[in-house]
Amino acid sequence: MSESDSESENEKLTRNVNELLGELRVAQAGVQILFGFLLSVVFTGTFRDASGFEKSLHISAVLLTSVATALLTAPAAWHRVLFRAGRRHDILRAGNRLVLGGLACLAAAVTVTVALIAKVVFGVVAMAILGPLVGALFVTVWFVVPARILKHDPR
């Protein structure tokens, strides 16, 4: 008999919510670091000299990071607002979707940031190579590999 078999439904929901909130701590650290970097860039002299395209990439990364922040912090806020009402199941169901959306936005923000840095440091060719490579890496390790694992062992 596994540990989860001896848990009540409420204990299982509580454990699952706690696991979700723990996972969010890891993702939120990455978002905070990226957001701080992106915010500080605009106050440099180099940024003032950036092209319109580079500034567009930058604001795209800032917006994606902002959306990732909202989506990845929402489950914690929802937990605070809803847990006393016994809505852990709703927190988990919606929280899972929010986290997946937040991770997708974080991956896109990192990808755009790498593309921007590659463009500024090495030029358009580096941007065109490194941006898609980083994006493909995130898609592969965060989404494709887990989907393949589920497909091969659907427990």
Coordinates of N, CA, C and O in Angstrom, one line a residue:
M1 N 0.8 -1.2 0.0 CA 0.0 0.0 0.0 C 0.9 1.2 0.0 O 1.8 1.4 0.8
S2 N 0.7 2.1 -0.9 CA 1.5 3.3 -1.0 C 1.0 4.4 0.0 O -0.1 4.3 0.5
E3 N 1.9 5.4 0.2 CA 1.6 6.5 1.1 C 0.3 7.2 0.7 O -0.5 7.5 1.6
S4 N 0.1 7.4 -0.6 CA -1.1 8.1 -1.1 C -2.4 7.3 -0.8 O -3.4 7.9 -0.7
D5 N -2.3 6.0 -0.7 CA -3.5 5.2 -0.4 C -4.0 5.4 1.0 O -5.2 5.2 1.2
S6 N -3.1 5.7 1.9 CA -3.5 5.9 3.3 C -4.0 7.3 3.6 O -4.5 7.6 4.7
E7 N -3.8 8.3 2.6 CA -4.2 9.7 2.8 C -5.7 9.8 2.6 O -6.3 9.2 1.7
S8 N -6.3 10.7 3.4 CA -7.7 11.1 3.1 C -7.6 12.0 1.9 O -6.6 12.5 1.5
E9 N -8.8 12.3 1.3 CA -8.9 13.2 0.2 C -8.4 14.6 0.5 O -7.6 15.2 -0.2
N10 N -8.7 15.1 1.7 CA -8.3 16.4 2.2 C -6.8 16.4 2.4 O -6.1 17.4 2.0
E11 N -6.2 15.4 2.9 CA -4.8 15.3 3.1 C -4.0 15.3 1.8 O -3.0 16.0 1.6
K12 N -4.6 14.6 0.8 CA -4.0 14.5 -0.5 C -4.0 15.9 -1.2 O -3.0 16.3 -1.8
L13 N -5.2 16.6 -1.1 CA -5.3 17.9 -1.7 C -4.3 18.9 -1.0 O -3.7 19.7 -1.7
T14 N -4.2 18.8 0.3 CA -3.3 19.7 1.1 C -1.9 19.4 0.6 O -1.1 20.4 0.4
R15 N -1.5 18.1 0.5 CA -0.1 17.8 0.1 C 0.1 18.3 -1.3 O 1.2 18.9 -1.6
N16 N -0.9 18.1 -2.2 CA -0.7 18.5 -3.6 C -0.6 20.1 -3.7 O 0.2 20.6 -4.5
V17 N -1.4 20.8 -3.0 CA -1.3 22.3 -3.0 C 0.1 22.7 -2.5 O 0.7 23.6 -3.0
N18 N 0.6 22.1 -1.4 CA 1.9 22.4 -0.8 C 3.0 22.1 -1.9 O 4.0 22.8 -2.0
E19 N 2.9 21.0 -2.6 CA 3.8 20.6 -3.6 C 3.8 21.7 -4.7 O 4.9 22.1 -5.2
L20 N 2.6 22.1 -5.1 CA 2.5 23.1 -6.2 C 3.2 24.4 -5.7 O 4.0 25.0 -6.5
L21 N 2.9 24.8 -4.5 CA 3.5 26.1 -4.0 C 5.0 26.0 -3.9 O 5.7 26.9 -4.1
G22 N 5.5 24.8 -3.5 CA 6.9 24.6 -3.4 C 7.6 24.7 -4.8 O 8.7 25.3 -5.0
E23 N 6.9 24.1 -5.8 CA 7.5 24.2 -7.2 C 7.5 25.6 -7.7 O 8.4 26.0 -8.4
L24 N 6.5 26.4 -7.3 CA 6.5 27.8 -7.7 C 7.6 28.6 -7.2 O 8.1 29.5 -7.8
R25 N 8.1 28.2 -6.0 CA 9.3 29.0 -5.5 C 10.5 28.9 -6.4 O 11.2 29.9 -6.5
V26 N 10.7 27.8 -7.0 CA 11.8 27.6 -8.0 C 11.6 28.5 -9.2 O 12.5 29.2 -9.6
A27 N 10.4 28.4 -9.8 CA 10.1 29.2 -11.0 C 10.1 30.7 -10.7 O 10.6 31.5 -11.5
Q28 N 9.6 31.1 -9.5 CA 9.6 32.5 -9.2 C 10.9 33.1 -9.1 O 11.2 34.3 -9.4
A29 N 11.9 32.4 -8.6 CA 13.3 32.9 -8.4 C 13.8 33.2 -9.8 O 14.4 34.3 -10.0
G30 N 13.6 32.4 -10.8 CA 14.1 32.7 -12.1 C 13.4 33.9 -12.7 O 14.0 34.7 -13.4
V31 N 12.1 34.0 -12.5 CA 11.4 35.2 -13.0 C 11.9 36.4 -12.4 O 12.1 37.5 -13.1
Q32 N 12.1 36.4 -11.1 CA 12.6 37.6 -10.4 C 13.9 38.1 -10.9 O 14.2 39.3 -11.1
I33 N 14.8 37.1 -11.1 CA 16.2 37.5 -11.6 C 16.1 38.1 -13.0 O 16.7 39.1 -13.2
L34 N 15.4 37.4 -13.8 CA 15.2 37.9 -15.2 C 14.6 39.3 -15.2 O 15.0 40.2 -15.9
F35 N 13.5 39.5 -14.4 CA 12.8 40.7 -14.4 C 13.7 41.9 -13.9 O 13.8 43.0 -14.5
G36 N 14.5 41.6 -12.9 CA 15.5 42.6 -12.3 C 16.5 43.0 -13.4 O 16.8 44.2 -13.6
F37 N 17.0 42.0 -14.1 CA 18.0 42.3 -15.2 C 17.3 43.1 -16.3 O 17.9 44.2 -16.7
L38 N 16.1 42.8 -16.7 CA 15.5 43.5 -17.8 C 15.1 44.9 -17.3 O 15.2 45.9 -18.2
L39 N 14.7 45.1 -16.1 CA 14.4 46.5 -15.6 C 15.7 47.3 -15.5 O 15.6 48.5 -15.9
S40 N 16.8 46.7 -15.1 CA 18.0 47.5 -15.0 C 18.6 48.0 -16.3 O 19.2 49.0 -16.4
V41 N 18.4 47.2 -17.4 CA 18.9 47.5 -18.7 C 18.5 48.8 -19.2 O 19.3 49.6 -19.9
V42 N 17.2 49.2 -19.0 CA 16.7 50.4 -19.6 C 17.4 51.7 -19.0 O 17.3 52.8 -19.6
F43 N 18.1 51.6 -17.9 CA 18.7 52.7 -17.3 C 20.2 52.9 -17.7 O 20.9 53.7 -17.1
T44 N 20.6 52.2 -18.8 CA 22.0 52.3 -19.2 C 22.1 53.2 -20.5 O 21.1 53.3 -21.2
G45 N 23.2 53.7 -20.7 CA 23.4 54.6 -21.8 C 23.3 53.8 -23.1 O 22.8 54.2 -24.1
T46 N 23.8 52.5 -23.1 CA 23.7 51.7 -24.2 C 22.3 51.4 -24.7 O 22.0 51.4 -25.9
F47 N 21.4 51.3 -23.7 CA 20.0 51.0 -24.1 C 19.4 52.2 -24.9 O 18.7 52.1 -25.8
R48 N 19.8 53.4 -24.4 CA 19.3 54.6 -25.1 C 19.7 54.7 -26.6 O 19.0 55.2 -27.4
D49 N 20.8 54.1 -26.9 CA 21.3 54.0 -28.3 C 20.8 52.8 -29.0 O 21.1 52.6 -30.2
A50 N 20.0 51.9 -28.4 CA 19.6 50.7 -29.1 C 18.6 51.1 -30.2 O 17.9 52.1 -30.2
S51 N 18.5 50.1 -31.2 CA 17.6 50.3 -32.3 C 16.2 50.1 -31.8 O 15.9 49.5 -30.7
G52 N 15.2 50.5 -32.6 CA 13.8 50.3 -32.3 C 13.5 48.8 -32.2 O 12.7 48.4 -31.4
F53 N 14.1 48.0 -33.1 CA 13.9 46.6 -33.0 C 14.4 46.0 -31.7 O 13.8 45.2 -31.1
E54 N 15.6 46.4 -31.3 CA 16.2 45.9 -30.0 C 15.3 46.4 -28.8 O 15.0 45.6 -27.9
K55 N 14.8 47.6 -28.9 CA 13.9 48.0 -27.8 C 12.6 47.3 -27.9 O 12.0 47.0 -26.8
S56 N 12.1 46.9 -29.0 CA 10.9 46.1 -29.2 C 11.1 44.7 -28.6 O 10.2 44.1 -27.9
L57 N 12.3 44.1 -28.8 CA 12.6 42.8 -28.2 C 12.6 42.9 -26.7 O 12.1 42.1 -26.0
H58 N 13.2 44.0 -26.2 CA 13.3 44.2 -24.8 C 11.9 44.3 -24.2 O 11.6 43.7 -23.1
I59 N 11.1 45.2 -24.7 CA 9.7 45.3 -24.1 C 8.9 44.1 -24.2 O 8.1 43.7 -23.3
S60 N 9.2 43.3 -25.3 CA 8.5 42.0 -25.4 C 8.9 41.1 -24.2 O 8.1 40.4 -23.6
A61 N 10.2 41.0 -24.0 CA 10.8 40.2 -22.9 C 10.2 40.7 -21.5 O 9.8 39.9 -20.7
V62 N 10.1 42.0 -21.3 CA 9.6 42.6 -20.1 C 8.1 42.2 -19.9 O 7.7 41.8 -18.8
L63 N 7.3 42.3 -21.0 CA 5.9 41.9 -20.9 C 5.7 40.4 -20.7 O 4.9 40.0 -19.9
L64 N 6.5 39.6 -21.4 CA 6.4 38.2 -21.1 C 6.8 37.8 -19.7 O 6.2 37.0 -19.0
T65 N 7.8 38.5 -19.1 CA 8.2 38.3 -17.8 C 7.1 38.7 -16.8 O 6.9 38.1 -15.8
S66 N 6.5 39.8 -17.1 CA 5.4 40.3 -16.3 C 4.2 39.3 -16.3 O 3.6 39.1 -15.2
V67 N 3.9 38.8 -17.4 CA 2.8 37.8 -17.5 C 3.2 36.6 -16.7 O 2.4 36.0 -16.0
A68 N 4.4 36.1 -16.9 CA 4.9 34.9 -16.2 C 4.8 35.2 -14.7 O 4.4 34.3 -13.9
T69 N 5.2 36.4 -14.2 CA 5.1 36.7 -12.8 C 3.7 36.6 -12.3 O 3.4 36.0 -11.3
A70 N 2.7 37.2 -13.1 CA 1.3 37.1 -12.7 C 0.8 35.7 -12.6 O 0.1 35.3 -11.6
L71 N 1.1 34.9 -13.6 CA 0.6 33.6 -13.7 C 1.3 32.7 -12.6 O 0.6 31.8 -12.0
L72 N 2.6 32.9 -12.4 CA 3.3 32.0 -11.4 C 3.0 32.4 -10.0 O 3.2 31.6 -9.1
T73 N 2.6 33.6 -9.7 CA 2.2 34.0 -8.3 C 0.8 33.8 -8.0 O 0.4 33.8 -6.9
A74 N -0.1 33.7 -9.0 CA -1.5 33.6 -8.8 C -1.9 32.4 -7.9 O -2.7 32.6 -7.0
P75 N -1.3 31.2 -8.1 CA -1.7 30.1 -7.2 C -1.5 30.4 -5.7 O -2.3 30.0 -4.9
A76 N -0.4 31.1 -5.4 CA -0.2 31.5 -4.0 C -1.2 32.4 -3.5 O -1.7 32.3 -2.4
A77 N -1.6 33.4 -4.3 CA -2.6 34.3 -4.0 C -4.0 33.6 -3.8 O -4.7 33.9 -2.9
W78 N -4.3 32.7 -4.8 CA -5.5 32.0 -4.7 C -5.6 31.1 -3.5 O -6.6 31.0 -2.8
H79 N -4.4 30.5 -3.1 CA -4.4 29.7 -1.9 C -4.7 30.5 -0.7 O -5.5 30.1 0.1
R80 N -4.2 31.7 -0.6 CA -4.4 32.6 0.5 C -5.9 33.0 0.6 O -6.5 33.1 1.6
V81 N -6.5 33.2 -0.6 CA -7.9 33.7 -0.6 C -8.9 32.5 -0.5 O -9.9 32.7 0.2
L82 N -8.6 31.4 -1.0 CA -9.6 30.3 -1.1 C -9.4 29.1 -0.2 O -10.3 28.3 0.0
F83 N -8.2 28.9 0.4 CA -8.0 27.7 1.1 C -8.9 27.5 2.3 O -9.4 26.4 2.6
R84 N -9.3 28.6 3.0 CA -10.1 28.4 4.2 C -11.6 28.1 3.8 O -12.3 27.6 4.6
A85 N -11.9 28.3 2.5 CA -13.2 28.0 2.0 C -13.3 26.5 1.5 O -14.3 26.1 0.9
G86 N -12.2 25.8 1.7 CA -12.1 24.4 1.3 C -12.1 24.2 -0.2 O -12.6 23.2 -0.7
R87 N -11.4 25.2 -0.9 CA -11.4 25.1 -2.3 C -10.1 24.7 -2.9 O -9.6 25.1 -3.9
R88 N -9.4 23.8 -2.2 CA -8.1 23.3 -2.6 C -8.2 22.6 -4.0 O -7.2 22.7 -4.8
H89 N -9.2 21.9 -4.2 CA -9.4 21.3 -5.5 C -9.4 22.3 -6.7 O -8.7 22.1 -7.7
D90 N -10.1 23.4 -6.5 CA -10.1 24.5 -7.5 C -8.8 25.1 -7.6 O -8.3 25.5 -8.7
I91 N -8.1 25.3 -6.5 CA -6.7 25.9 -6.5 C -5.8 25.0 -7.3 O -5.0 25.5 -8.2
L92 N -5.9 23.7 -7.1 CA -5.0 22.8 -7.9 C -5.3 22.8 -9.4 O -4.4 22.8 -10.2
R93 N -6.6 22.7 -9.7 CA -7.0 22.6 -11.1 C -6.6 23.8 -11.9 O -5.9 23.7 -12.9
A94 N -7.0 25.0 -11.4 CA -6.7 26.2 -12.0 C -5.2 26.5 -11.9 O -4.5 27.0 -12.8
G95 N -4.6 26.2 -10.7 CA -3.2 26.5 -10.5 C -2.3 25.8 -11.4 O -1.3 26.3 -11.9
N96 N -2.6 24.5 -11.7 CA -1.8 23.8 -12.7 C -1.8 24.5 -14.1 O -0.8 24.6 -14.7
R97 N -2.9 24.9 -14.5 CA -3.0 25.6 -15.8 C -2.2 27.0 -15.8 O -1.5 27.3 -16.7
L98 N -2.4 27.7 -14.7 CA -1.7 29.0 -14.5 C -0.2 28.7 -14.5 O 0.6 29.5 -15.2
V99 N 0.3 27.7 -13.8 CA 1.7 27.4 -13.8 C 2.2 27.0 -15.2 O 3.3 27.5 -15.6
L100 N 1.5 26.2 -15.9 CA 2.0 25.8 -17.2 C 2.0 27.1 -18.1 O 3.0 27.2 -18.9
G101 N 1.0 27.9 -18.0 CA 1.1 29.2 -18.8 C 2.2 30.1 -18.4 O 2.9 30.7 -19.2
G102 N 2.5 30.1 -17.1 CA 3.6 31.0 -16.6 C 4.9 30.4 -17.0 O 5.8 31.2 -17.4
L103 N 5.1 29.1 -17.0 CA 6.3 28.5 -17.5 C 6.5 28.8 -18.9 O 7.7 29.1 -19.4
A104 N 5.5 28.7 -19.7 CA 5.6 29.0 -21.2 C 6.0 30.4 -21.4 O 6.9 30.7 -22.2
C105 N 5.4 31.3 -20.6 CA 5.8 32.8 -20.7 C 7.2 33.0 -20.3 O 8.0 33.8 -20.9
L106 N 7.6 32.3 -19.2 CA 9.0 32.4 -18.7 C 10.0 31.9 -19.8 O 11.0 32.6 -20.1
A107 N 9.7 30.8 -20.4 CA 10.5 30.2 -21.5 C 10.6 31.2 -22.6 O 11.7 31.4 -23.2
A108 N 9.5 31.8 -23.0 CA 9.5 32.7 -24.1 C 10.3 34.0 -23.7 O 11.1 34.5 -24.5
A109 N 10.2 34.4 -22.5 CA 10.9 35.6 -22.0 C 12.4 35.4 -22.1 O 13.2 36.2 -22.5
V110 N 12.8 34.2 -21.6 CA 14.3 33.9 -21.6 C 14.8 33.8 -23.0 O 15.8 34.3 -23.4
T111 N 14.0 33.2 -23.9 CA 14.3 33.0 -25.3 C 14.5 34.4 -26.0 O 15.5 34.6 -26.7
V112 N 13.5 35.3 -25.7 CA 13.6 36.6 -26.3 C 14.8 37.4 -25.7 O 15.5 38.1 -26.5
T113 N 15.1 37.2 -24.5 CA 16.2 37.9 -23.8 C 17.5 37.4 -24.4 O 18.4 38.2 -24.7
V114 N 17.7 36.1 -24.6 CA 18.9 35.6 -25.2 C 19.0 36.1 -26.7 O 20.1 36.5 -27.1
A115 N 17.9 36.1 -27.4 CA 17.9 36.6 -28.8 C 18.4 38.1 -28.8 O 19.2 38.5 -29.6
L116 N 17.8 38.9 -27.8 CA 18.2 40.3 -27.8 C 19.7 40.4 -27.5 O 20.4 41.2 -28.1
I117 N 20.2 39.7 -26.5 CA 21.6 39.8 -26.1 C 22.5 39.3 -27.3 O 23.5 40.0 -27.6
A118 N 22.1 38.3 -28.0 CA 22.8 37.8 -29.1 C 22.9 38.8 -30.2 O 23.9 39.1 -30.9
K119 N 21.7 39.5 -30.5 CA 21.7 40.6 -31.5 C 22.6 41.7 -31.1 O 23.4 42.2 -32.0
V120 N 22.6 42.2 -29.9 CA 23.4 43.3 -29.5 C 24.9 43.0 -29.5 O 25.7 43.8 -30.0
V121 N 25.2 41.8 -29.1 CA 26.6 41.4 -28.9 C 27.2 40.9 -30.2 O 28.3 41.3 -30.6
F122 N 26.5 40.1 -31.0 CA 27.1 39.4 -32.1 C 26.3 39.7 -33.5 O 26.9 39.4 -34.5
G123 N 25.1 40.2 -33.4 CA 24.4 40.6 -34.7 C 23.2 39.7 -34.9 O 22.9 38.8 -34.2
V124 N 22.6 40.0 -36.1 CA 21.4 39.3 -36.5 C 21.5 37.8 -36.7 O 20.6 37.1 -36.3
V125 N 22.6 37.4 -37.2 CA 22.8 35.9 -37.5 C 22.8 35.2 -36.2 O 22.1 34.1 -36.0
A126 N 23.5 35.7 -35.2 CA 23.6 35.0 -33.9 C 22.2 35.0 -33.2 O 21.8 34.0 -32.6
M127 N 21.5 36.1 -33.4 CA 20.1 36.2 -32.8 C 19.2 35.1 -33.5 O 18.5 34.4 -32.8
A128 N 19.3 35.0 -34.8 CA 18.5 34.0 -35.5 C 18.9 32.6 -35.2 O 18.0 31.7 -35.3
I129 N 20.1 32.3 -34.7 CA 20.5 31.0 -34.4 C 20.2 30.7 -32.9 O 19.6 29.7 -32.6
L130 N 20.7 31.6 -32.0 CA 20.6 31.3 -30.6 C 19.2 31.4 -30.0 O 18.8 30.6 -29.2
G131 N 18.4 32.4 -30.5 CA 17.0 32.5 -30.0 C 16.2 31.2 -30.2 O 15.7 30.7 -29.2
P132 N 16.1 30.7 -31.4 CA 15.4 29.5 -31.7 C 16.0 28.3 -30.9 O 15.2 27.4 -30.5
L133 N 17.3 28.2 -30.8 CA 17.9 27.1 -30.1 C 17.5 27.1 -28.6 O 17.1 26.1 -28.1
V134 N 17.5 28.3 -28.0 CA 17.1 28.3 -26.6 C 15.6 28.0 -26.5 O 15.2 27.3 -25.6
G135 N 14.8 28.6 -27.3 CA 13.4 28.3 -27.3 C 13.1 26.8 -27.5 O 12.3 26.2 -26.7
A136 N 13.8 26.1 -28.4 CA 13.7 24.7 -28.6 C 14.1 23.9 -27.4 O 13.5 22.9 -27.0
L137 N 15.2 24.4 -26.7 CA 15.6 23.7 -25.5 C 14.5 23.7 -24.4 O 14.2 22.7 -23.9
F138 N 14.0 24.9 -24.2 CA 12.9 25.0 -23.2 C 11.7 24.1 -23.6 O 11.2 23.4 -22.7
V139 N 11.3 24.2 -24.8 CA 10.1 23.4 -25.2 C 10.4 21.9 -25.1 O 9.6 21.2 -24.6
T140 N 11.6 21.5 -25.4 CA 12.0 20.1 -25.3 C 12.0 19.6 -23.9 O 11.3 18.6 -23.5
V141 N 12.8 20.3 -23.0 CA 13.0 19.7 -21.7 C 11.8 20.0 -20.8 O 11.6 19.3 -19.8
W142 N 11.1 21.1 -21.0 CA 10.0 21.4 -20.1 C 8.6 20.7 -20.5 O 7.8 20.5 -19.7
F143 N 8.5 20.5 -21.9 CA 7.2 20.1 -22.3 C 7.2 18.8 -23.1 O 6.4 17.8 -22.9
V144 N 8.1 18.6 -24.1 CA 8.1 17.4 -24.9 C 8.6 16.2 -24.1 O 7.9 15.2 -24.2
V145 N 9.6 16.3 -23.4 CA 10.1 15.1 -22.6 C 9.1 14.6 -21.6 O 8.8 13.4 -21.6
P146 N 8.5 15.5 -20.8 CA 7.4 15.0 -19.9 C 6.2 14.4 -20.7 O 5.7 13.4 -20.3
A147 N 5.9 15.0 -21.8 CA 4.8 14.4 -22.6 C 5.1 13.0 -23.1 O 4.3 12.1 -23.1
R148 N 6.4 12.8 -23.5 CA 6.8 11.5 -24.0 C 6.9 10.5 -22.8 O 6.5 9.3 -23.0
I149 N 7.3 10.9 -21.7 CA 7.2 10.1 -20.5 C 5.8 9.6 -20.2 O 5.6 8.4 -19.9
L150 N 4.9 10.6 -20.2 CA 3.5 10.2 -20.0 C 3.0 9.2 -21.1 O 2.2 8.3 -20.8
K151 N 3.4 9.4 -22.3 CA 2.9 8.6 -23.4 C 3.4 7.1 -23.2 O 2.7 6.2 -23.5
H152 N 4.7 7.0 -22.7 CA 5.2 5.7 -22.6 C 4.9 5.0 -21.3 O 5.0 3.8 -21.2
D153 N 4.5 5.8 -20.2 CA 4.1 5.2 -19.0 C 3.0 6.0 -18.4 O 3.1 6.9 -17.6
P154 N 1.8 5.7 -18.9 CA 0.6 6.6 -18.6 C 0.0 6.4 -17.2 O -1.1 7.0 -17.0
R155 N 0.6 5.7 -16.3 CA 0.1 5.5 -15.0 C -0.8 6.6 -14.6 O -1.5 7.0 -13.8

